[in-house]
Short mmCIF file of C-alpha atoms in Angstrom, two decimals:
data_model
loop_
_atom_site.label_atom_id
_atom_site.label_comp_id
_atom_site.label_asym_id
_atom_site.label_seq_id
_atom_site.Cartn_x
_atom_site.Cartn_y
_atom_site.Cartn_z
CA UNK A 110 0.00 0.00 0.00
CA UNK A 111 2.74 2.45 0.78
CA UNK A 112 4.64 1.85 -1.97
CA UNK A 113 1.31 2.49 -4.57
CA UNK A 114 0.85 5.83 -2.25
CA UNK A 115 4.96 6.71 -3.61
CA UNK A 116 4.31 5.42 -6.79
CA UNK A 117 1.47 7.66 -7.08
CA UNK A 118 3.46 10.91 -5.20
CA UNK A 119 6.16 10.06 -7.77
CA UNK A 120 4.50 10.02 -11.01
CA UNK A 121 2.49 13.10 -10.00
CA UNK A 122 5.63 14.85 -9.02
CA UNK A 123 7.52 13.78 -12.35
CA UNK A 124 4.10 14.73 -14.56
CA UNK A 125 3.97 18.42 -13.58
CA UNK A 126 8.37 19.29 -13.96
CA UNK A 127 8.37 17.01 -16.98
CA UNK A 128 5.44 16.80 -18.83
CA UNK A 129 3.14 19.86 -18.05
CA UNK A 130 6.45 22.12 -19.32
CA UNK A 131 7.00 19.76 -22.51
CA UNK A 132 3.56 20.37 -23.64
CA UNK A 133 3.47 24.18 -22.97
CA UNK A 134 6.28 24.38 -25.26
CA UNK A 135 5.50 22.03 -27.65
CA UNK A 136 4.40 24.43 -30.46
CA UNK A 137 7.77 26.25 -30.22
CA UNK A 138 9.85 23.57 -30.63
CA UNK A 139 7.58 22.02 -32.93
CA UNK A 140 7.72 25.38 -35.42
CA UNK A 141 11.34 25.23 -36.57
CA UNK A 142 13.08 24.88 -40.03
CA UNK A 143 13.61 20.94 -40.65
CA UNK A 144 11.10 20.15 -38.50
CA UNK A 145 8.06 21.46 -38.95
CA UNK A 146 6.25 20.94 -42.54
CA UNK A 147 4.09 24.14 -43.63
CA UNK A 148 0.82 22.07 -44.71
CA UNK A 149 -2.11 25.64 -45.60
CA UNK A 150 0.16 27.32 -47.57
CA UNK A 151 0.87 25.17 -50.19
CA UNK A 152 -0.64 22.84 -53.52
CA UNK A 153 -3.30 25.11 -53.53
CA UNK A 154 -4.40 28.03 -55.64
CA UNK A 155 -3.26 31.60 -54.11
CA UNK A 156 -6.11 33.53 -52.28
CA UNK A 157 -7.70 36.08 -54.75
CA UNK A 158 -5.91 35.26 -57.31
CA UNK A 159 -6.15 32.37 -59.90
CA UNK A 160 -2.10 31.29 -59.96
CA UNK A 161 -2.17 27.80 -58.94
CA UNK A 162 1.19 26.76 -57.06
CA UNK A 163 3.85 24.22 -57.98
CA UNK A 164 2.88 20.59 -56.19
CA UNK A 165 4.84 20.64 -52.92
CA UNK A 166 4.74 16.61 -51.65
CA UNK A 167 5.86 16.71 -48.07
CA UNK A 168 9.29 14.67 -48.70
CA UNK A 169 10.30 17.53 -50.41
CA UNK A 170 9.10 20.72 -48.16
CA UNK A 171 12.36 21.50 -46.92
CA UNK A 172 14.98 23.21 -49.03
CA UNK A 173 17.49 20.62 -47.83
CA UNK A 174 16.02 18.14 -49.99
CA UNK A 175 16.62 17.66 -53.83
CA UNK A 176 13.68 18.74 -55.89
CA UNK A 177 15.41 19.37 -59.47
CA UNK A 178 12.14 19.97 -60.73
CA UNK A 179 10.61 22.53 -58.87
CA UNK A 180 9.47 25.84 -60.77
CA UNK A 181 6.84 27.90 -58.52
CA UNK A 182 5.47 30.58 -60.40
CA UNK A 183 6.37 34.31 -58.96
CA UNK A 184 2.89 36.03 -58.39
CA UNK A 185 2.58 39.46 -56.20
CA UNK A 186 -0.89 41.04 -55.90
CA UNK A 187 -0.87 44.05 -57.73
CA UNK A 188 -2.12 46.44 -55.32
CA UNK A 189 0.90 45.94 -53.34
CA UNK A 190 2.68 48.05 -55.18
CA UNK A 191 2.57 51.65 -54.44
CA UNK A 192 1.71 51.00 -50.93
CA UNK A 193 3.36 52.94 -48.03
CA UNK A 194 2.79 49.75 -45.52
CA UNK A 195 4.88 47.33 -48.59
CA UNK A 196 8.53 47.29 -50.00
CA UNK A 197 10.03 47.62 -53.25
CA UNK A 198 10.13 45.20 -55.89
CA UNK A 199 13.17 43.28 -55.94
CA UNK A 200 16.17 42.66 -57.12
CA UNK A 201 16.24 46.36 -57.33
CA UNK A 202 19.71 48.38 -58.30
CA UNK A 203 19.11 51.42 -55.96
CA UNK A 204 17.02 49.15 -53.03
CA UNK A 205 18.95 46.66 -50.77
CA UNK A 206 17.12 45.52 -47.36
CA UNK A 207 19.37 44.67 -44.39
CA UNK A 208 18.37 41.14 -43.74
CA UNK A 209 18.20 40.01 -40.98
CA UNK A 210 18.67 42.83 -38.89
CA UNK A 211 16.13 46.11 -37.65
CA UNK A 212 16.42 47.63 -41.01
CA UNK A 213 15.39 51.53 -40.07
CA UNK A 214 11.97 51.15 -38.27
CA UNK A 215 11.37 47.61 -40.56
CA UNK A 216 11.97 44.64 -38.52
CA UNK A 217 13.59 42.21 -40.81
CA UNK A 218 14.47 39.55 -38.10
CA UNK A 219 12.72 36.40 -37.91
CA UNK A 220 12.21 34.69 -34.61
CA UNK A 221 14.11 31.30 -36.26
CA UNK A 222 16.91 32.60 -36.04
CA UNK A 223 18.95 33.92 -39.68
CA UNK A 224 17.43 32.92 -42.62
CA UNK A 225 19.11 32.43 -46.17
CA UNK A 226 18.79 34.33 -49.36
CA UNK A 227 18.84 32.88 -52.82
CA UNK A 228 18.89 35.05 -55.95
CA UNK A 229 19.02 38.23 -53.56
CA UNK A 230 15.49 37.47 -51.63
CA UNK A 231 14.83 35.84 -48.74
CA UNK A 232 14.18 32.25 -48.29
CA UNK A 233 11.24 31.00 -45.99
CA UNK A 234 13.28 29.40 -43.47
CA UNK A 235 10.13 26.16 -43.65
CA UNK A 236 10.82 25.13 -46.96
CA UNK A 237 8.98 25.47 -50.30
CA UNK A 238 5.42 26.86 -50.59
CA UNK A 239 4.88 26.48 -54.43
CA UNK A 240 5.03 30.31 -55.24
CA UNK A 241 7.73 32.43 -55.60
CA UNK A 242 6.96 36.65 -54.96
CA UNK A 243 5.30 38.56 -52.18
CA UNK A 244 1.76 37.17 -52.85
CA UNK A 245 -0.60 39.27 -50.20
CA UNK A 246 2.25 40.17 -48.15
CA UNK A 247 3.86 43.53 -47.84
CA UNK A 248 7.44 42.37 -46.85
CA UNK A 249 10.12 40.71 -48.13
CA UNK A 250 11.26 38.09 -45.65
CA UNK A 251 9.08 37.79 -42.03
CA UNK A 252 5.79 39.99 -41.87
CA UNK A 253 5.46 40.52 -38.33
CA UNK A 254 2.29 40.50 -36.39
CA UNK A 255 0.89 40.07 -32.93
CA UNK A 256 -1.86 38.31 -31.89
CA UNK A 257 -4.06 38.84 -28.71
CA UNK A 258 -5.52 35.78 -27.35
CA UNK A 259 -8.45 37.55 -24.44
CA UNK A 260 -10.01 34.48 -22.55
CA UNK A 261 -12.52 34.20 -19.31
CA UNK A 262 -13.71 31.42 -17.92
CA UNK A 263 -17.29 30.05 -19.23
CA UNK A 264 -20.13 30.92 -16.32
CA UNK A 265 -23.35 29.82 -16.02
CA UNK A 266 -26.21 32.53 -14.87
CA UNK A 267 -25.38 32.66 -11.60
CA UNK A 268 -21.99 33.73 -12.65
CA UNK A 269 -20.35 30.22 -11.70
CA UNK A 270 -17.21 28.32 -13.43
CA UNK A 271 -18.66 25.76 -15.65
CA UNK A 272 -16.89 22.64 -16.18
CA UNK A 273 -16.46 19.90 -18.92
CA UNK A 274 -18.34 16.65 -17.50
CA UNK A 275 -15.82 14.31 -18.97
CA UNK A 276 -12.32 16.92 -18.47
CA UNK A 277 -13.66 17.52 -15.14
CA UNK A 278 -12.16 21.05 -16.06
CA UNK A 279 -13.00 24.34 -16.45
CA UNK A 280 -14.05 25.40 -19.55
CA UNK A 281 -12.11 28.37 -21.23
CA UNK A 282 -13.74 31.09 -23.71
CA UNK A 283 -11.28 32.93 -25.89
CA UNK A 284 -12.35 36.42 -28.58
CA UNK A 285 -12.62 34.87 -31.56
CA UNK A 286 -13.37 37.09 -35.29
CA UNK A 287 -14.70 36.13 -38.19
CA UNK A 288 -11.75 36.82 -40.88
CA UNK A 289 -13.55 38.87 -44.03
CA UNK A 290 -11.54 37.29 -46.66
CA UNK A 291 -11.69 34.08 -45.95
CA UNK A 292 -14.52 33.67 -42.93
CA UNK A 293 -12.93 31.60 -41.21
CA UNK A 294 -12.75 32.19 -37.34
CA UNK A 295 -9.46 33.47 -35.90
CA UNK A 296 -7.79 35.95 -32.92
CA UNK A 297 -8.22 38.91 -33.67
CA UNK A 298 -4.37 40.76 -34.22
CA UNK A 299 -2.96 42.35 -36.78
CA UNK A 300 0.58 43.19 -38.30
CA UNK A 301 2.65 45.30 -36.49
CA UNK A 302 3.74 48.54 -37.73
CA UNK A 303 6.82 49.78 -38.31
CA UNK A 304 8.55 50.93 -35.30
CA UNK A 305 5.93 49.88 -33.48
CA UNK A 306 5.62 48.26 -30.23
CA UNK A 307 4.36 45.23 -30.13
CA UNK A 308 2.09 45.71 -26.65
CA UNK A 309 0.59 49.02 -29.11
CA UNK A 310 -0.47 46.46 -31.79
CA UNK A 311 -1.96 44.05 -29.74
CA UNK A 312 -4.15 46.34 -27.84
CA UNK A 313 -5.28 48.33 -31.18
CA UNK A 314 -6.17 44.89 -33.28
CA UNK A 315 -8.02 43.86 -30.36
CA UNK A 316 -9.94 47.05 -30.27
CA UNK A 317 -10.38 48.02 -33.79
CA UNK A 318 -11.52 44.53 -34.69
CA UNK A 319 -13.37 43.41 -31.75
CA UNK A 320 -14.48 46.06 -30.21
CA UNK A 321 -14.70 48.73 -32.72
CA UNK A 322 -13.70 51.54 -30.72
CA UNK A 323 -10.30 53.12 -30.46
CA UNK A 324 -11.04 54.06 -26.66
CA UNK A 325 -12.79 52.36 -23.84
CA UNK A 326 -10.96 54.16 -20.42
CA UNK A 327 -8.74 53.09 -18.23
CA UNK A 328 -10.20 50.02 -17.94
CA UNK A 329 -9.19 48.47 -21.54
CA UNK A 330 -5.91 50.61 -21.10
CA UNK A 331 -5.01 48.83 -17.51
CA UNK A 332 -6.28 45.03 -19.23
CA UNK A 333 -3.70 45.07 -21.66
CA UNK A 334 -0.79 46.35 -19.77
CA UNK A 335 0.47 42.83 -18.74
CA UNK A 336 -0.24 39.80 -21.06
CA UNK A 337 1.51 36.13 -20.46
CA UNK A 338 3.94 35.46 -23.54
CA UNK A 339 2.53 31.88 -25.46
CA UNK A 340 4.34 31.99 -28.67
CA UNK A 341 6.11 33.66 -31.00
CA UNK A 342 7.25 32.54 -34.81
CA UNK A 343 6.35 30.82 -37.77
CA UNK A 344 2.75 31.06 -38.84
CA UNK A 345 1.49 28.51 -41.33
CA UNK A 346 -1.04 31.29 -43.01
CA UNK A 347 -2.36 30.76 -46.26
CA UNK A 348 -0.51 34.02 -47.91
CA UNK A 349 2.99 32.54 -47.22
CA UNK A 350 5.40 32.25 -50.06
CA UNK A 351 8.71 30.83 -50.81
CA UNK A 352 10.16 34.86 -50.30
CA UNK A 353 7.52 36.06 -47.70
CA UNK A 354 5.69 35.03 -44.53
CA UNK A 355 3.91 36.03 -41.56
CA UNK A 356 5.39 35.67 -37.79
CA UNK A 357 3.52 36.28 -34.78
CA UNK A 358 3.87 37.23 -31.16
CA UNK A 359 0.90 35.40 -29.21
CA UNK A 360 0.42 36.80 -25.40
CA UNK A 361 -2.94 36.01 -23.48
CA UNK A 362 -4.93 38.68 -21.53
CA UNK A 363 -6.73 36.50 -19.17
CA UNK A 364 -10.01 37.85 -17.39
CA UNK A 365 -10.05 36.16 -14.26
CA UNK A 366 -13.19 36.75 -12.81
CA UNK A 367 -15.30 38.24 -15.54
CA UNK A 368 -15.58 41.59 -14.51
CA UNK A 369 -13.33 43.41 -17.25
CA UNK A 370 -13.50 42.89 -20.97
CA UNK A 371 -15.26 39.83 -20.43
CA UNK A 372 -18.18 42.02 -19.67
CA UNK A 373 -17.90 44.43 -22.72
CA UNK A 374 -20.02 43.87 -26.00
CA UNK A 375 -18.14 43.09 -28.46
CA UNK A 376 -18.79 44.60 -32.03
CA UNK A 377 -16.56 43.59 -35.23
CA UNK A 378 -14.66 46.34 -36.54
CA UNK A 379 -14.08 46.58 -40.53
CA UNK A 380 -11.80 43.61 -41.44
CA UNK A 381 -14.00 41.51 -39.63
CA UNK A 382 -17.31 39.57 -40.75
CA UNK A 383 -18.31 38.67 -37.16
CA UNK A 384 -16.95 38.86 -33.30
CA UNK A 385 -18.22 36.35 -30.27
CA UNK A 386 -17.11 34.64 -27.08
CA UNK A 387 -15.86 31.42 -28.20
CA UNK A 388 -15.41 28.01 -26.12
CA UNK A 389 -12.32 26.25 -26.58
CA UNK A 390 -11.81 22.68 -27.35
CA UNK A 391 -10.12 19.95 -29.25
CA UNK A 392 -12.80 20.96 -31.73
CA UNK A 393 -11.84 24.41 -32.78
CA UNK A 394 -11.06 25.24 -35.75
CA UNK A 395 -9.73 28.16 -36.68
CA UNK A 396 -7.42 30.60 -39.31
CA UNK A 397 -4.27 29.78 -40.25
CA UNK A 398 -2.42 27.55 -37.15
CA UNK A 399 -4.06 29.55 -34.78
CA UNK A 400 -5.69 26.44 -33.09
CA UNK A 401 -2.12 25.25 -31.97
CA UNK A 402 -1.41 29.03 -30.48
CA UNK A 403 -4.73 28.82 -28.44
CA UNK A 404 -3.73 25.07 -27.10
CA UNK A 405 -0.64 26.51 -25.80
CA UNK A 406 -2.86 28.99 -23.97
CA UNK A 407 -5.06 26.23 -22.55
CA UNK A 408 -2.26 23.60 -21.26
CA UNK A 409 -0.88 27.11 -19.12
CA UNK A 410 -4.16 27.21 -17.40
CA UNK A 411 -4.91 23.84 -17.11
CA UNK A 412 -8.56 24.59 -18.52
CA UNK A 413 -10.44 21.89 -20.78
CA UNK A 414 -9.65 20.86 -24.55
#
């Protein structure tokens, strides 16, 4: 009997220092180049556009391995061009980025660490994506955003934590938008602008698109002053190319009791379709990999999936 009771003290002990940290970072050292296989933004036609991508099979996803007969066509949206937000088109005689590095007030550093160039542009440190070019993006190389994940806890009327009957745990609501151009359901950030400070961004998106209001008091103001950090890299969206793609900085602003924005009414702003309180589960499905980011969020407060 007292060795079951150790046993038991033991495995408990070794399940929250080993495994409880191992799955809170499991997306980030999931996400890396030669590891992690880009799967939305490839072999499929490009969003608003009708240029179809080269087949990428996943033996062949990373840049490590041979592919002699890969030929992506180059495609950048035309209304990129032009645009104060976007760079230059490239290879350009009188316009050379500093990769890699805080070029000006245009971050050019990717959280994976220095990526490569081939034919003077930068190379999406994942592998192949079956288009060459900009696509949506505005950037050369990483397009950075950030990405505000707002949760409460679910409550019933009487203002008590529900739980999941078979979890046994509480049940976790997150601000979830629906994305106008492709309606899918997603958390509602934005890109960063240049110069800009990534606590700024995260606190406008969330506004602007959720909200719809650039002011709310002190109250919003005092909510987003301290968020918990969940991830930050590679984003498997659907605009990625072989020369561009989007990075994000996940934090969670968590509304313990209820009584701060998880009381506000939430209104969609203009790039979004739709806004609600969302629960989370294994079930979710959402934009981009944005279902992974919200698990990470989940396994750090031990809530149900």
């Amino acid at each position: 009997m007292y060795n079951l009771f150790f046993i038991s003290v033991f495995l408990l002990i070794a399940y929250n220092l080993f495994i409880i940290p191992c799955q809170t970072d499991m997306l980030a050292s999931i996400v890396k180049p030669g590891i992690f296989r880009h799967i939305i933004c490839r072999n499929n036609v490009y969003p608003r556009s009708s240029v179809s991508r080269y087949p990428v099979p996943d033996e062949v996803v990373f840049w490590t391995e041979s592919y002699d007969e890969y030929c992506p066509p180059s495609y950048t949206a035309p209304h990129i061009g032009g645009q104060s937000w976007a760079d230059a088109p490239l290879p350009s005689e009188t316009v050379q980025p500093k990769w890699n590095y805080n070029d000006g007030i245009v971050n050019r550093v990717s959280f994976h660490g220095e990526y490569k160039l081939k034919d003077g542009l930068p190379q999406n440190p994942m592998g192949r994506t079956g288009l060459t070019g900009r696509g949506l993006l505005g950037r050369w190389g990483p397009n950075h955003a950030a990405d505000p994940i707002v949760t409460r806890w679910k409550r019933d009327e009487q203002g008590e934590t529900l739980r999941n009957d078979i979890s046994g745990k509480n049940i976790l609501q997150m601000v979830a938008i629906q994305r106008s151009d492709n309606k899918l359901w997603a958390i509602p950030g934005g890109m960063v602008d240049p110069g800009e400070n990534v606590t700024v961004t995260l606190k406008r998106e969330f506004t602007e698109e959720a909200l719809n209001f650039t002011d709310k008091g002190n109250m919003v103001e005092e909510f987003f002053k301290d968020g918990d950090p969940v991830y930050s890299g590679y984003v498997d969206d659907f605009r990625n190319t072989d020369n561009a793609w989007m990075e994000t900085t996940a934090l969670n602003f968590h509304d313990e009791d209820g009584t701060k924005v998880g009381q506000l009414q939430l209104e969609a702003g203009d790039d979004a379709t739709n806004v609600r309180w969302t629960d989370i589960d294994a079930n979710l499905k959402l934009h981009a990999n944005h279902a992974d980011i919200v698990k990470e969020v989940v396994l750090k407060r031990n809530a149900h999936w």
